[in-house]
Amino acid sequence: MHTYLFVDGLEVVGRSDSRAVGLRPDELLRPGGPLYPADAARSVGVASSQGRPESDPTLHIRVRLRGATVVWSELMYPGLDSGVIEEVCFDLEQYVGEIERAYGLCATDPAGPSG
C-alpha cells in the first residue's frame, strides 16, 4: 500500500516523477508524522522510485507552518494549465483534519497499518 497525495485534484507524486510511488501511509500520515506541520520547516521524503527501498526516498517536499497555513514547497510538477507548480498552501485546520481522516481510513483497512 502506498500514499497518493492530491492537491487541487492533481496527484503530486505521479505528476512529479512517473516512476515514483508514495511511501506507506502509516509512515507519512501517522499522528505526529512527517507530513504534520511543525514550527520548524523540514524536508520530507514522500515517494521512492519503483525498485528503490522506501528508506531511500527520491521525491521530497519541504513542509512548514506559516501562521495558520501549511506550506509545501520545493515542488516541481505541471499544473492543469501546464505551468509549473512550485508551492502550495493549505488551511492548517483543514490540512490536519484531512491527514487524520486519511490515516483513519488506512488504519481500518485490513491491508493498512494495523492489518
mmCIF file of C-alpha atoms in Angstrom:
data_model
loop_
_atom_site.group_PDB
_atom_site.id
_atom_site.type_symbol
_atom_site.label_atom_id
_atom_site.label_comp_id
_atom_site.label_asym_id
_atom_site.label_seq_id
_atom_site.Cartn_x
_atom_site.Cartn_y
_atom_site.Cartn_z
ATOM 1 C CA MET A 1 0.000 0.000 0.000
ATOM 2 C CA HIS A 2 1.259 3.462 -0.793
ATOM 3 C CA THR A 3 0.071 7.035 -0.343
ATOM 4 C CA TYR A 4 -1.403 9.208 -3.071
ATOM 5 C CA LEU A 5 -1.034 12.938 -2.405
ATOM 6 C CA PHE A 6 -3.648 15.072 -4.168
ATOM 7 C CA VAL A 7 -3.585 18.853 -4.450
ATOM 8 C CA ASP A 8 -6.455 20.508 -6.316
ATOM 9 C CA GLY A 9 -7.333 17.176 -7.904
ATOM 10 C CA LEU A 10 -3.785 16.514 -9.163
ATOM 11 C CA GLU A 11 -1.751 13.592 -7.841
ATOM 12 C CA VAL A 12 1.554 15.182 -6.820
ATOM 13 C CA VAL A 13 3.801 12.084 -6.810
ATOM 14 C CA GLY A 14 2.839 10.793 -10.256
ATOM 15 C CA ARG A 15 2.987 14.256 -11.825
ATOM 16 C CA SER A 16 6.396 14.916 -10.219
ATOM 17 C CA ASP A 17 8.015 11.586 -11.152
ATOM 18 C CA SER A 18 6.085 8.952 -13.107
ATOM 19 C CA ARG A 19 8.470 6.237 -11.830
ATOM 20 C CA ALA A 20 7.813 7.007 -8.168
ATOM 21 C CA VAL A 21 5.231 5.685 -5.736
ATOM 22 C CA GLY A 22 4.180 7.327 -2.496
ATOM 23 C CA LEU A 23 5.548 5.941 0.750
ATOM 24 C CA ARG A 24 3.359 3.918 3.121
ATOM 25 C CA PRO A 25 0.504 5.853 4.735
ATOM 26 C CA ASP A 26 1.395 4.534 8.193
ATOM 27 C CA GLU A 27 4.708 6.372 7.793
ATOM 28 C CA LEU A 28 3.540 9.611 6.154
ATOM 29 C CA LEU A 29 0.143 10.085 7.806
ATOM 30 C CA ARG A 30 0.692 8.778 11.328
ATOM 31 C CA PRO A 31 -0.078 11.181 14.175
ATOM 32 C CA GLY A 32 2.897 13.492 14.580
ATOM 33 C CA GLY A 33 4.423 12.015 11.400
ATOM 34 C CA PRO A 34 6.471 13.797 8.761
ATOM 35 C CA LEU A 35 3.533 15.495 6.989
ATOM 36 C CA TYR A 36 2.234 17.010 10.216
ATOM 37 C CA PRO A 37 3.129 20.702 10.344
ATOM 38 C CA ALA A 38 5.635 21.896 12.915
ATOM 39 C CA ASP A 39 7.235 25.193 13.814
ATOM 40 C CA ALA A 40 10.499 24.199 12.118
ATOM 41 C CA ALA A 41 10.489 23.677 8.346
ATOM 42 C CA ARG A 42 11.725 20.288 7.215
ATOM 43 C CA SER A 43 12.319 18.238 4.097
ATOM 44 C CA VAL A 44 10.026 15.206 3.914
ATOM 45 C CA GLY A 45 10.616 12.203 1.678
ATOM 46 C CA VAL A 46 7.199 11.321 0.235
ATOM 47 C CA ALA A 47 7.988 8.815 -2.535
ATOM 48 C CA SER A 48 10.585 6.415 -3.880
ATOM 49 C CA SER A 49 11.276 5.382 -7.435
ATOM 50 C CA GLN A 50 9.955 1.912 -8.130
ATOM 51 C CA GLY A 51 12.539 -0.690 -7.221
ATOM 52 C CA ARG A 52 14.247 1.517 -4.620
ATOM 53 C CA PRO A 53 13.761 0.964 -0.894
ATOM 54 C CA GLU A 54 11.346 3.255 0.950
ATOM 55 C CA SER A 55 14.201 4.091 3.283
ATOM 56 C CA ASP A 56 15.788 5.988 0.359
ATOM 57 C CA PRO A 57 13.054 8.351 -0.917
ATOM 58 C CA THR A 58 13.671 10.070 -4.233
ATOM 59 C CA LEU A 59 10.939 12.719 -4.015
ATOM 60 C CA HIS A 60 10.998 15.285 -1.211
ATOM 61 C CA ILE A 61 8.844 18.254 -0.304
ATOM 62 C CA ARG A 62 9.518 20.985 2.215
ATOM 63 C CA VAL A 63 6.775 21.285 4.853
ATOM 64 C CA ARG A 64 6.491 24.382 7.002
ATOM 65 C CA LEU A 65 3.956 26.265 9.044
ATOM 66 C CA ARG A 66 3.323 29.938 8.282
ATOM 67 C CA GLY A 67 0.755 31.210 10.774
ATOM 68 C CA ALA A 68 -2.435 29.192 10.208
ATOM 69 C CA THR A 69 -1.197 27.983 6.812
ATOM 70 C CA VAL A 70 0.717 24.814 5.937
ATOM 71 C CA VAL A 71 3.099 25.356 3.036
ATOM 72 C CA TRP A 72 4.560 22.660 0.797
ATOM 73 C CA SER A 73 7.446 23.987 -1.267
ATOM 74 C CA GLU A 74 10.328 22.729 -3.385
ATOM 75 C CA LEU A 75 7.723 21.112 -5.631
ATOM 76 C CA MET A 76 8.053 20.776 -9.373
ATOM 77 C CA TYR A 77 5.061 19.345 -11.210
ATOM 78 C CA PRO A 78 2.839 20.505 -14.080
ATOM 79 C CA GLY A 79 -0.472 22.104 -13.194
ATOM 80 C CA LEU A 80 -3.662 21.901 -15.219
ATOM 81 C CA ASP A 81 -2.599 24.938 -17.256
ATOM 82 C CA SER A 82 0.813 23.304 -17.972
ATOM 83 C CA GLY A 83 2.502 25.868 -15.741
ATOM 84 C CA VAL A 84 4.899 24.574 -13.111
ATOM 85 C CA ILE A 85 3.638 24.339 -9.533
ATOM 86 C CA GLU A 86 6.422 25.013 -7.042
ATOM 87 C CA GLU A 87 4.485 25.778 -3.845
ATOM 88 C CA VAL A 88 1.031 25.015 -2.449
ATOM 89 C CA CYS A 89 -0.697 26.275 0.694
ATOM 90 C CA PHE A 90 -3.334 24.684 2.912
ATOM 91 C CA ASP A 91 -5.516 25.940 5.747
ATOM 92 C CA LEU A 92 -3.998 24.411 8.911
ATOM 93 C CA GLU A 93 -7.257 23.097 10.405
ATOM 94 C CA GLN A 94 -8.454 21.574 7.130
ATOM 95 C CA TYR A 95 -4.995 20.080 6.425
ATOM 96 C CA VAL A 96 -4.685 18.340 9.793
ATOM 97 C CA GLY A 97 -8.293 17.133 9.545
ATOM 98 C CA GLU A 98 -7.636 15.563 6.144
ATOM 99 C CA ILE A 99 -4.451 13.825 7.314
ATOM 100 C CA GLU A 100 -6.320 12.412 10.319
ATOM 101 C CA ARG A 101 -9.237 11.300 8.116
ATOM 102 C CA ALA A 102 -6.944 9.572 5.619
ATOM 103 C CA TYR A 103 -4.913 7.891 8.355
ATOM 104 C CA GLY A 104 -8.101 6.667 9.997
ATOM 105 C CA LEU A 105 -9.222 5.098 6.726
ATOM 106 C CA CYS A 106 -5.968 3.286 6.131
ATOM 107 C CA ALA A 107 -5.758 2.184 9.782
ATOM 108 C CA THR A 108 -9.120 0.395 9.456
ATOM 109 C CA ASP A 109 -8.230 -1.202 6.095
ATOM 110 C CA PRO A 110 -7.025 -4.827 6.527
ATOM 111 C CA ALA A 111 -4.115 -4.087 4.169
ATOM 112 C CA GLY A 112 -3.285 -0.876 6.049
ATOM 113 C CA PRO A 113 -1.082 -0.138 9.072
ATOM 114 C CA SER A 114 -2.997 -2.293 11.539
ATOM 115 C CA GLY A 115 -3.522 -5.290 9.198
#
